[in-house]
Coordinates of C-alpha atoms in Angstrom, one line a residue:
Chain A
M1137 CA 103.9 130.3 74.1
I1138 CA 105.2 129.8 77.1
E1139 CA 103.6 126.9 79.5
L1140 CA 104.3 126.6 83.2
R1141 CA 103.0 123.2 84.6
N1142 CA 102.9 123.2 88.5
V1143 CA 106.0 125.0 88.6
S1144 CA 107.8 125.7 92.0
Y1145 CA 111.3 126.7 92.7
S1146 CA 113.2 127.6 96.2
Y1147 CA 115.9 130.0 97.3
R1148 CA 118.7 128.2 98.9
T1149 CA 120.8 130.0 101.5
I1150 CA 123.1 129.7 104.8
S1151 CA 120.2 130.1 106.6
G1152 CA 118.0 127.4 104.6
S1153 CA 115.6 127.7 101.5
T1154 CA 113.0 130.2 100.9
A1155 CA 110.2 129.7 98.6
A1156 CA 109.6 131.5 96.1
L1157 CA 107.1 130.2 93.3
E1158 CA 104.8 127.8 94.3
N1159 CA 102.9 125.1 92.0
I1160 CA 102.1 127.9 89.1
S1161 CA 100.6 127.1 86.1
A1162 CA 99.6 129.1 83.3
V1163 CA 99.7 129.3 79.6
L1164 CA 101.2 132.7 78.5
P1165 CA 99.7 133.3 74.5
S1166 CA 102.1 133.8 71.2
N1167 CA 101.4 137.2 69.6
K1168 CA 99.6 138.7 72.7
V1169 CA 101.7 140.5 75.7
T1170 CA 101.5 139.6 79.1
A1171 CA 102.2 141.8 82.2
V1172 CA 103.6 139.9 85.7
I1173 CA 102.1 142.2 88.4
G1174 CA 102.8 141.4 92.2
R1175 CA 104.5 142.8 95.6
T1176 CA 108.1 143.4 95.9
G1177 CA 109.2 139.9 96.4
S1178 CA 106.2 138.2 94.9
G1179 CA 108.6 136.3 92.8
K1180 CA 108.5 138.1 89.7
S1181 CA 111.8 138.2 88.8
T1182 CA 112.6 134.4 89.8
L1183 CA 109.5 134.1 87.9
M1184 CA 111.2 135.7 84.6
E1185 CA 114.3 133.8 84.9
L1186 CA 112.4 130.6 85.4
I1187 CA 111.1 131.5 81.5
G1188 CA 114.2 132.5 80.2
G1189 CA 115.8 128.9 80.9
I1190 CA 118.4 130.9 83.4
T1191 CA 117.0 129.0 86.6
A1192 CA 115.8 125.6 86.6
P1193 CA 112.8 125.2 88.6
D1194 CA 112.7 122.8 91.5
S1195 CA 109.9 120.8 90.1
G1196 CA 107.4 121.5 87.6
T1197 CA 108.3 122.4 83.6
V1198 CA 108.7 125.4 81.9
T1199 CA 108.3 125.0 77.9
V1200 CA 109.0 127.8 75.6
N1201 CA 107.0 127.2 72.1
G1202 CA 107.4 123.5 73.0
L1203 CA 110.9 123.2 74.2
D1204 CA 112.5 123.3 77.4
A1205 CA 112.8 126.6 78.1
G1206 CA 116.7 125.6 79.1
K1207 CA 117.3 124.5 76.3
C1208 CA 115.9 127.8 74.2
G1209 CA 119.3 129.6 74.3
S1210 CA 118.8 132.9 71.8
S1211 CA 115.4 132.7 70.7
I1212 CA 114.5 134.2 74.7
G1213 CA 116.2 137.7 74.7
F1214 CA 115.8 138.4 78.0
V1215 CA 116.0 142.7 79.4
F1216 CA 117.1 142.7 82.9
Q1217 CA 116.0 144.7 85.6
Y1218 CA 119.1 146.8 85.6
P1219 CA 120.1 147.1 82.3
E1220 CA 123.5 148.7 83.2
H1221 CA 124.4 145.4 84.3
Q1222 CA 124.1 143.6 80.5
L1223 CA 125.9 146.7 78.9
F1224 CA 129.5 146.1 78.5
A1225 CA 131.1 146.8 74.6
E1226 CA 133.8 149.9 74.2
T1227 CA 130.9 151.7 72.1
V1228 CA 127.3 151.3 72.2
Y1229 CA 126.9 149.7 68.5
D1230 CA 129.6 146.9 69.7
D1231 CA 127.4 146.7 72.5
I1232 CA 124.2 145.8 70.8
A1233 CA 126.6 143.6 68.0
C1234 CA 127.6 141.6 70.6
G1235 CA 124.6 139.4 70.8
P1236 CA 124.2 138.8 67.1
S1237 CA 127.8 138.3 66.8
N1238 CA 128.1 136.0 69.5
L1239 CA 125.4 134.0 66.8
G1240 CA 127.9 134.0 64.2
I1241 CA 126.5 136.7 62.2
R1242 CA 129.2 138.8 60.2
G1243 CA 129.5 141.5 57.9
D1244 CA 126.5 142.8 56.3
E1245 CA 123.7 141.0 58.4
L1246 CA 125.2 141.8 61.4
E1247 CA 125.0 145.9 60.2
A1248 CA 122.2 145.7 59.0
R1249 CA 120.7 144.1 62.1
V1250 CA 122.8 146.7 64.9
T1251 CA 121.1 149.7 63.1
E1252 CA 117.7 147.9 62.2
A1253 CA 117.6 147.6 66.3
A1254 CA 118.8 151.1 66.5
E1255 CA 116.5 152.8 64.6
L1256 CA 113.6 150.4 66.1
T1257 CA 114.9 152.1 69.4
H1258 CA 115.3 155.3 68.3
I1259 CA 119.1 155.0 69.2
G1260 CA 120.9 157.7 66.7
K1261 CA 124.3 157.6 65.1
R1262 CA 125.5 160.1 68.0
L1263 CA 124.5 157.3 70.6
L1264 CA 126.2 154.3 68.9
R1265 CA 129.6 155.7 69.3
L1266 CA 129.4 156.8 72.7
A1267 CA 130.7 154.1 75.4
P1268 CA 127.6 152.5 77.1
F1269 CA 128.5 154.3 80.7
E1270 CA 128.4 157.7 79.3
L1271 CA 124.4 157.5 78.3
S1272 CA 121.8 158.5 80.9
G1273 CA 119.7 155.8 82.6
G1274 CA 116.7 155.3 80.2
Q1275 CA 119.4 155.6 76.9
K1276 CA 121.0 152.1 78.7
R1277 CA 117.8 150.4 79.1
L1278 CA 117.4 151.4 75.1
A1279 CA 120.6 150.0 74.2
A1280 CA 119.9 146.9 76.1
L1281 CA 116.9 146.3 74.2
A1282 CA 118.4 147.2 71.4
G1283 CA 120.6 144.8 72.0
I1284 CA 118.4 141.7 72.1
L1285 CA 115.9 142.8 69.4
A1286 CA 119.4 142.1 67.2
M1287 CA 119.2 138.7 68.1
K1288 CA 116.0 138.7 67.0
P1289 CA 114.0 136.4 69.8
S1290 CA 110.9 135.3 69.1
V1291 CA 110.1 135.7 72.5
L1292 CA 111.2 138.8 75.0
L1293 CA 111.4 138.9 78.5
L1294 CA 111.1 142.5 80.2
D1295 CA 111.7 142.8 83.9
E1296 CA 110.0 146.4 84.3
P1297 CA 110.7 147.8 81.5
A1298 CA 109.3 151.1 81.8
A1299 CA 111.0 151.6 85.3
G1300 CA 113.4 155.2 85.2
L1301 CA 111.8 155.8 81.4
D1302 CA 110.4 159.2 80.9
P1303 CA 106.8 159.1 79.9
S1304 CA 108.0 159.3 76.2
G1305 CA 110.6 156.7 76.5
R1306 CA 107.6 154.5 78.2
R1307 CA 105.6 155.0 75.5
L1308 CA 108.5 154.4 73.0
V1309 CA 109.3 151.0 74.4
F1310 CA 105.4 150.0 74.7
S1311 CA 105.0 151.0 71.1
I1312 CA 107.8 148.7 70.2
I1313 CA 106.3 145.8 72.4
R1314 CA 102.8 146.4 70.5
S1315 CA 104.9 146.1 66.8
L1316 CA 106.5 143.1 68.0
V1317 CA 103.4 141.2 68.6
S1318 CA 102.0 142.8 66.0
G1319 CA 104.0 141.6 63.4
A1320 CA 104.1 138.9 61.2
E1321 CA 106.2 136.8 63.0
D1322 CA 105.3 134.3 66.3
M1323 CA 106.3 136.4 69.4
T1324 CA 105.7 136.3 72.7
V1325 CA 106.9 139.1 75.1
V1326 CA 106.4 138.9 78.8
F1327 CA 107.1 142.1 81.1
V1328 CA 107.1 142.9 84.7
T1329 CA 105.5 146.0 86.1
H1330 CA 104.8 147.7 88.9
S1331 CA 102.8 150.2 87.2
M1332 CA 99.2 149.4 87.2
E1333 CA 98.5 151.9 84.6
D1334 CA 101.4 150.0 82.1
A1335 CA 99.5 146.8 82.8
A1336 CA 96.1 148.2 82.1
E1337 CA 97.0 149.5 79.0
H1338 CA 99.6 148.0 77.2
A1339 CA 99.0 143.7 78.4
D1340 CA 96.5 141.9 76.6
E1341 CA 96.6 139.2 79.8
I1342 CA 97.9 139.7 83.4
L1343 CA 99.5 137.1 85.8
V1344 CA 98.9 138.4 89.3
L1345 CA 101.6 137.0 92.1
N1346 CA 101.0 137.1 95.7
G1347 CA 103.8 135.1 97.8
G1348 CA 105.4 133.2 95.2
R1349 CA 101.6 131.9 94.2
K1350 CA 99.6 132.4 91.2
A1351 CA 96.2 134.7 92.3
A1352 CA 94.8 135.7 89.2
F1353 CA 95.6 135.1 85.4
G1354 CA 93.1 137.0 82.7
T1355 CA 92.5 139.8 81.0
P1356 CA 92.8 143.8 82.5
S1357 CA 89.4 144.1 82.8
R1358 CA 88.8 141.1 84.4
I1359 CA 92.3 141.8 86.8
F1360 CA 91.3 145.7 87.1
T1361 CA 87.4 145.1 88.1
D1362 CA 88.3 142.7 90.6
E1363 CA 88.9 145.5 94.1
K1364 CA 89.1 142.3 96.5
L1365 CA 91.6 140.7 94.1
L1366 CA 94.7 143.5 93.8
S1367 CA 93.4 144.5 97.3
G1368 CA 94.2 141.1 98.8
C1369 CA 98.0 140.9 96.8
G1370 CA 98.8 144.7 97.9
L1371 CA 98.5 146.2 94.9
G1372 CA 96.6 149.5 94.2
L1373 CA 94.3 150.3 91.6
P1374 CA 95.2 152.2 88.4
E1375 CA 94.0 155.8 88.4
T1376 CA 92.0 155.6 85.9
V1377 CA 90.2 152.9 87.9
K1378 CA 90.5 155.0 90.8
L1379 CA 88.5 157.7 89.1
Q1380 CA 85.3 155.6 88.5
K1381 CA 85.2 154.1 92.2
E1382 CA 85.2 158.2 92.8
L1383 CA 82.4 159.1 90.4
Y1384 CA 80.5 155.6 91.6
A1385 CA 80.6 157.3 95.2
L1386 CA 79.5 160.3 93.8
G1387 CA 76.4 158.6 92.3
L1388 CA 78.0 158.3 88.6
D1389 CA 78.0 155.3 86.5
P1390 CA 80.6 156.1 84.0
G1391 CA 81.2 152.3 83.4
E1392 CA 84.7 150.5 82.7
M1393 CA 87.7 153.2 82.3
L1394 CA 91.0 150.5 82.5
D1395 CA 93.2 153.9 81.1
V1396 CA 92.9 157.7 79.8
P1397 CA 91.6 156.7 75.9
S1398 CA 88.7 154.3 77.6
A1399 CA 87.7 157.0 80.4
F1400 CA 87.6 159.7 78.0
G1401 CA 85.3 157.5 75.8
S1402 CA 83.2 156.5 78.8
V1403 CA 82.9 159.8 80.6
C1404 CA 81.7 161.3 77.5
E1405 CA 79.1 159.0 77.4
M1406 CA 78.0 159.3 80.9
L1407 CA 77.8 163.2 80.4
G1408 CA 75.5 162.8 77.4
R1409 CA 73.2 160.3 79.6
C1410 CA 73.5 163.2 82.3
G1411 CA 72.4 166.3 79.8
V1412 CA 76.1 167.7 79.7
S1413 CA 76.9 168.4 75.8
P1414 CA 80.3 169.9 74.6
K1415 CA 80.3 173.1 73.1
P1416 CA 80.7 174.1 69.3
K1417 CA 84.5 173.7 68.5
G1418 CA 85.4 177.5 68.9
N1419 CA 84.1 178.4 71.8
V1420 CA 86.1 176.5 74.2
Chain B
M144 CA 118.3 175.7 102.5
I145 CA 120.4 175.2 99.5
E146 CA 121.5 177.7 97.2
I147 CA 122.4 176.8 92.9
R148 CA 123.9 179.9 91.3
D149 CA 124.6 179.6 87.9
L150 CA 125.5 176.2 87.8
S151 CA 126.6 174.6 84.7
R152 CA 128.4 171.6 84.3
T153 CA 129.7 169.6 80.7
Y154 CA 130.4 166.4 80.1
G155 CA 132.8 164.4 77.4
S156 CA 135.1 166.6 74.9
G157 CA 135.5 167.5 71.4
S158 CA 132.7 166.8 69.2
N159 CA 130.7 164.6 72.1
K160 CA 131.3 167.5 74.3
A161 CA 128.1 167.8 75.7
H162 CA 125.7 170.4 78.4
V163 CA 124.4 168.9 80.6
L164 CA 123.4 171.7 83.0
H165 CA 123.3 175.4 81.7
G166 CA 123.4 178.2 84.3
I167 CA 120.9 176.7 87.0
D168 CA 119.9 178.8 89.3
M169 CA 117.7 178.0 92.1
N170 CA 117.1 178.0 96.1
I171 CA 115.3 174.8 97.9
E172 CA 114.1 176.0 101.5
R173 CA 113.9 173.6 104.6
G174 CA 110.8 171.5 105.4
A175 CA 109.2 171.4 101.5
F176 CA 108.8 168.8 99.2
T177 CA 110.3 169.4 95.6
A178 CA 109.5 166.9 92.7
V179 CA 112.1 167.3 89.9
L180 CA 110.7 166.2 86.5
G181 CA 112.6 166.0 82.9
K182 CA 113.0 163.7 80.6
N183 CA 115.8 160.8 80.5
G184 CA 119.6 162.6 79.9
C185 CA 118.2 166.1 80.5
G186 CA 120.9 166.9 83.7
K187 CA 118.5 165.6 87.1
S188 CA 120.7 163.2 88.0
T189 CA 123.8 165.4 87.5
L190 CA 122.0 168.4 89.4
V191 CA 120.9 166.9 92.4
R192 CA 124.3 164.4 93.1
H193 CA 125.8 168.6 93.1
I194 CA 123.6 169.0 96.1
N195 CA 125.8 166.3 98.5
A196 CA 129.0 167.2 96.5
I197 CA 129.2 164.3 94.3
L198 CA 129.9 166.6 91.9
K199 CA 131.4 169.7 92.3
P200 CA 130.2 172.6 89.9
Q201 CA 132.6 173.6 86.6
R202 CA 130.9 176.4 87.1
G203 CA 128.7 178.5 89.2
S204 CA 128.5 177.2 92.9
V205 CA 126.7 175.4 95.3
R206 CA 125.8 175.9 98.6
V207 CA 124.6 174.0 101.7
D208 CA 123.3 176.0 104.2
G209 CA 125.7 178.5 103.5
M210 CA 128.9 175.9 103.4
D211 CA 130.2 175.8 100.0
T212 CA 130.4 172.7 98.3
K213 CA 133.8 173.0 96.6
D214 CA 135.4 173.6 100.1
P215 CA 136.4 170.3 101.2
R216 CA 136.6 171.3 105.0
R217 CA 133.3 171.1 104.7
L218 CA 132.7 168.3 102.7
Y219 CA 131.7 165.8 106.1
D220 CA 129.1 168.4 107.3
I221 CA 127.6 168.3 103.6
R222 CA 127.1 165.0 103.2
E223 CA 125.8 164.6 106.8
K224 CA 122.9 167.7 106.2
A225 CA 122.4 166.4 102.7
G226 CA 122.0 162.4 101.7
I227 CA 120.4 160.9 98.8
V228 CA 119.4 157.6 97.5
F229 CA 120.2 156.0 93.9
Q230 CA 117.5 154.8 91.5
D231 CA 119.7 151.4 91.4
P232 CA 120.3 150.0 95.2
D233 CA 123.2 147.4 94.3
S234 CA 125.5 151.1 94.1
Q235 CA 125.0 151.6 97.3
S236 CA 124.7 148.7 99.5
V237 CA 127.5 148.6 101.8
A238 CA 126.8 145.6 104.7
A239 CA 126.2 142.0 104.6
T240 CA 122.2 142.5 106.5
V241 CA 119.5 144.0 105.9
E242 CA 119.8 145.6 109.6
D243 CA 123.5 146.5 109.2
D244 CA 123.1 148.0 105.7
T245 CA 120.3 150.7 107.8
A246 CA 122.7 151.5 110.8
F247 CA 125.5 152.1 108.6
A248 CA 125.0 155.6 108.2
P249 CA 123.5 156.6 111.7
E250 CA 126.9 154.9 113.2
N251 CA 129.0 157.1 110.7
L252 CA 127.1 160.5 112.7
G253 CA 128.6 159.1 115.9
L254 CA 125.2 158.8 117.6
S255 CA 125.0 156.3 120.7
E256 CA 124.2 153.0 120.4
D257 CA 120.6 153.5 121.4
E258 CA 120.4 156.1 119.1
I259 CA 121.2 154.3 116.8
S260 CA 119.3 151.4 117.2
E261 CA 116.2 153.4 117.9
R262 CA 116.8 155.1 114.7
V263 CA 117.6 152.1 112.6
E264 CA 114.3 150.2 113.9
A265 CA 112.0 153.1 113.4
A266 CA 113.3 153.3 109.8
L267 CA 112.3 149.5 109.0
R268 CA 108.9 150.0 110.3
A269 CA 108.7 152.9 108.2
A270 CA 110.1 151.6 104.9
G271 CA 108.1 148.3 105.7
I272 CA 110.6 146.0 105.7
A273 CA 111.4 145.2 110.1
E274 CA 110.7 141.1 108.8
L275 CA 113.3 141.0 106.6
R276 CA 116.0 142.8 109.1
K277 CA 118.4 140.0 109.6
K278 CA 118.3 139.2 105.8
S279 CA 121.4 139.2 103.8
I280 CA 121.0 141.8 100.8
S281 CA 121.9 139.2 98.4
E282 CA 118.9 137.3 99.1
L283 CA 116.3 140.4 98.6
S284 CA 114.4 141.3 95.4
G285 CA 115.2 144.4 93.8
G286 CA 112.6 146.8 95.3
Q287 CA 113.5 144.9 98.6
K288 CA 117.1 146.4 98.0
Q289 CA 115.6 149.3 97.0
L290 CA 113.1 149.9 100.5
T291 CA 116.5 149.1 102.3
A292 CA 118.8 152.0 101.0
V293 CA 115.3 154.1 101.6
A294 CA 115.4 153.2 105.1
G295 CA 119.3 153.8 105.3
I296 CA 118.5 157.5 104.5
I297 CA 115.6 157.5 107.1
A298 CA 117.6 156.4 109.9
M299 CA 120.3 158.7 108.6
R300 CA 117.6 161.7 109.2
P301 CA 119.6 164.8 107.0
D302 CA 118.0 168.0 106.6
Y303 CA 117.9 167.7 103.0
M304 CA 116.8 164.4 101.7
I305 CA 117.6 163.6 98.1
F306 CA 115.6 160.3 96.3
D307 CA 117.2 159.8 92.9
E308 CA 113.9 157.8 91.2
S309 CA 114.8 155.6 94.3
T310 CA 111.4 154.0 94.4
S311 CA 110.9 153.3 90.5
M312 CA 111.1 149.4 91.3
L313 CA 108.1 149.5 94.4
D314 CA 105.4 147.8 94.4
P315 CA 102.4 150.9 94.2
L316 CA 102.0 150.3 98.1
A317 CA 105.6 150.3 99.0
R318 CA 105.8 153.6 96.7
S319 CA 103.0 155.3 98.3
R320 CA 104.5 153.9 101.9
V321 CA 107.9 155.3 101.1
L322 CA 106.2 158.8 100.2
E323 CA 103.8 158.6 103.1
C324 CA 107.2 158.1 105.3
V325 CA 109.1 160.9 103.8
M326 CA 106.0 163.8 104.0
R327 CA 105.6 162.6 107.7
L328 CA 109.1 163.4 108.1
K329 CA 109.2 166.7 106.2
R330 CA 106.2 167.7 108.4
E331 CA 107.5 166.4 111.9
L332 CA 111.7 167.3 111.8
D333 CA 111.0 170.1 109.1
V334 CA 112.7 168.1 106.8
S335 CA 113.2 169.0 102.9
V336 CA 112.6 166.3 100.0
I337 CA 114.0 166.6 96.7
W338 CA 111.9 163.9 94.7
I339 CA 113.1 162.9 91.0
T340 CA 110.5 160.8 89.5
H341 CA 108.8 159.6 86.3
Y342 CA 105.4 159.4 88.1
M343 CA 103.5 161.8 87.1
D344 CA 101.0 161.6 90.6
E345 CA 103.5 162.0 92.5
A346 CA 104.7 165.0 91.3
A347 CA 101.3 166.5 91.6
A348 CA 100.9 165.8 95.6
A349 CA 104.3 167.7 96.0
D350 CA 104.6 171.5 97.1
R351 CA 106.8 172.8 94.0
V352 CA 107.2 171.4 90.8
V353 CA 110.7 171.8 89.0
I354 CA 111.0 170.6 84.9
I355 CA 114.5 170.5 83.6
N356 CA 114.9 170.2 80.3
D357 CA 118.0 170.3 77.9
G358 CA 119.9 171.0 81.3
K359 CA 117.9 173.9 82.1
I360 CA 115.1 175.0 84.4
A361 CA 112.0 174.9 82.2
A362 CA 109.1 174.8 84.8
D363 CA 109.4 176.3 88.4
G364 CA 106.2 176.2 90.6
T365 CA 103.1 174.7 92.2
P366 CA 101.7 171.2 90.4
E367 CA 98.9 173.3 89.2
E368 CA 101.0 176.0 87.4
V369 CA 103.4 173.7 86.2
F370 CA 100.9 171.2 84.8
S371 CA 98.6 174.2 83.5
D372 CA 100.9 174.5 80.7
I373 CA 100.3 171.7 78.5
E374 CA 102.7 172.7 76.0
L375 CA 105.5 173.1 77.7
I376 CA 105.1 169.8 79.1
E377 CA 104.7 167.8 76.2
R378 CA 108.0 169.7 74.9
C379 CA 109.4 168.5 77.5
G380 CA 109.0 165.1 76.7
L381 CA 106.6 164.4 79.9
E382 CA 102.9 164.4 80.4
L383 CA 100.4 165.0 82.8
P384 CA 98.9 162.8 85.7
P385 CA 96.0 161.0 84.3
C386 CA 92.9 162.5 85.3
A387 CA 94.8 166.3 84.0
Q388 CA 95.2 163.8 81.1
L389 CA 91.8 162.9 81.1
C390 CA 90.5 166.7 81.5
V391 CA 92.5 168.0 79.0
M392 CA 90.6 165.6 75.9
L393 CA 87.8 166.5 77.4
K394 CA 88.2 170.5 77.2
N395 CA 89.3 170.1 73.6
A396 CA 86.3 168.0 72.9
G397 CA 84.4 171.2 73.5
Y398 CA 83.4 170.4 77.2
D399 CA 83.0 173.2 79.6
V400 CA 86.0 172.1 81.7
P401 CA 86.8 174.7 84.9
R402 CA 90.1 173.8 85.9
L403 CA 92.5 171.2 85.6
A404 CA 92.3 168.1 88.4
L405 CA 95.7 166.7 89.6
N406 CA 94.0 163.5 91.2
A407 CA 91.2 161.0 91.3
H408 CA 89.0 162.9 94.0
D409 CA 89.3 166.1 93.0
C410 CA 88.9 164.7 89.2
A411 CA 86.0 163.2 90.1
L412 CA 84.0 166.5 91.6
L413 CA 85.2 168.5 88.7
I414 CA 82.7 165.5 86.6
S415 CA 80.0 165.4 89.3
G416 CA 80.4 169.4 89.5
M417 CA 80.0 169.7 85.7
T418 CA 76.8 167.2 85.2
A419 CA 75.3 169.2 88.4
A420 CA 76.0 172.6 86.9
A421 CA 73.9 170.9 83.6
V422 CA 71.1 170.1 85.9
K423 CA 70.8 173.6 87.2
E424 CA 71.0 175.3 83.7
R425 CA 68.5 172.9 82.8
E426 CA 65.8 173.5 86.2
G427 CA 66.9 177.9 85.1
A428 CA 66.0 177.2 81.7
S429 CA 62.4 175.4 82.5

């Protein structure tokens, strides 16, 4: 569990200081996936750095599982916006092994951790032998994630985990995230995204930032049905919610449709109410 | 026109040798918006890096308005004609402030000071970062850096603009603003846009969609043509835009879906048409 209490932070530059976050309070629950959304420059990455204990707040507190975030060490895993910035070893294998090795893990246990993390992220044996710079952007993202997972953190922070990934890579990353919070162990996952579709489909809770302030915190169905909130924060709607609005404008009311599977259910029900029925299979 | 003929490239050697591009043949005309899709590692970035001669063909040829990218004497002219924005803006920031960074390319074109400041002003406004002009690049967020890189190429106004996932860190409004601006340049200045993306909704708005799979062209056509081949889309590790996915699910469930809708507006019209057809059928029956 992550607790943010009245957190504020400003960047100090030659020209003065710029407020990045102002008075943020929220509790991000364990065994849930929280998405942080907001416009470019709204403070999302800064918030992640504070939760990760990389930066300390100017005022307020950030606690992770009851401890000050700055004192949590390797129990917090952080996958940065640009994965290539955190790959440095000679081979992908060595890179994944680097984190657990720094924790003093050696021998069979180290190998088991690397193998497990590589399997989880679909990094095959051929890729493990390559140098990290030989990987494509998406493969680097997965290698960086594998390196963090090999350290077995209890909090996983991901800054734009799906940016630059193809659809199958994106599905893989989010299925890994889901499996982590569904496991028996205590796990908190927070990810930053610009994709409203990803936030709607893969998050349990959503924190909306606007100009460094908390604009809202709630479930996807609460956030994405509040168009005034989203447009006030300069954010768009997921494509299926746009479809819901377009249908409404045409006099049809399909009900909630946050993602494609829920849109399918809602549209089928609505079509049924309108007397449109599917034809028996084989006539399609 | 960009003419790519039998372009092939391999990386590595021995057991690690991998064919990244394999006999690519394609033309890119002036004034077209071409979306390039493909899974990670399929060769998209390698392909477009050949267009402005960052990479030279190991086999085959690339010509930009008739100039061979292998001819070292034409390198400057080719790069003036074809500009690229990478995914990671840190790899192409050159100046200390947003304004200076945006002015870097037009300055190198030898334009007059008035022309440079007019172009920089317009580019900063188009990218929506006019208020950041005096900011140091190091003070910017990831998305703001991407917008600065985009402003740089807008100010340069090359005939061929290549965007290699250059809006991947942007919020939806900033992304659509960049897309609108690029579309406008395409219309007004007959600029050709080559847009690599993983966002299928962006590809759905293009004039032409090219899918690269395992270093080869797997599909090349209008968005409607390309997205209609669902088997191919899945084989290439891609997915349909959300509304098209919905159409396919409805069709698979047995509904009479007349066509594939690629965006929310079209999809709503299609579903509304299905309900109207059912009403008509009932009225006809009674």
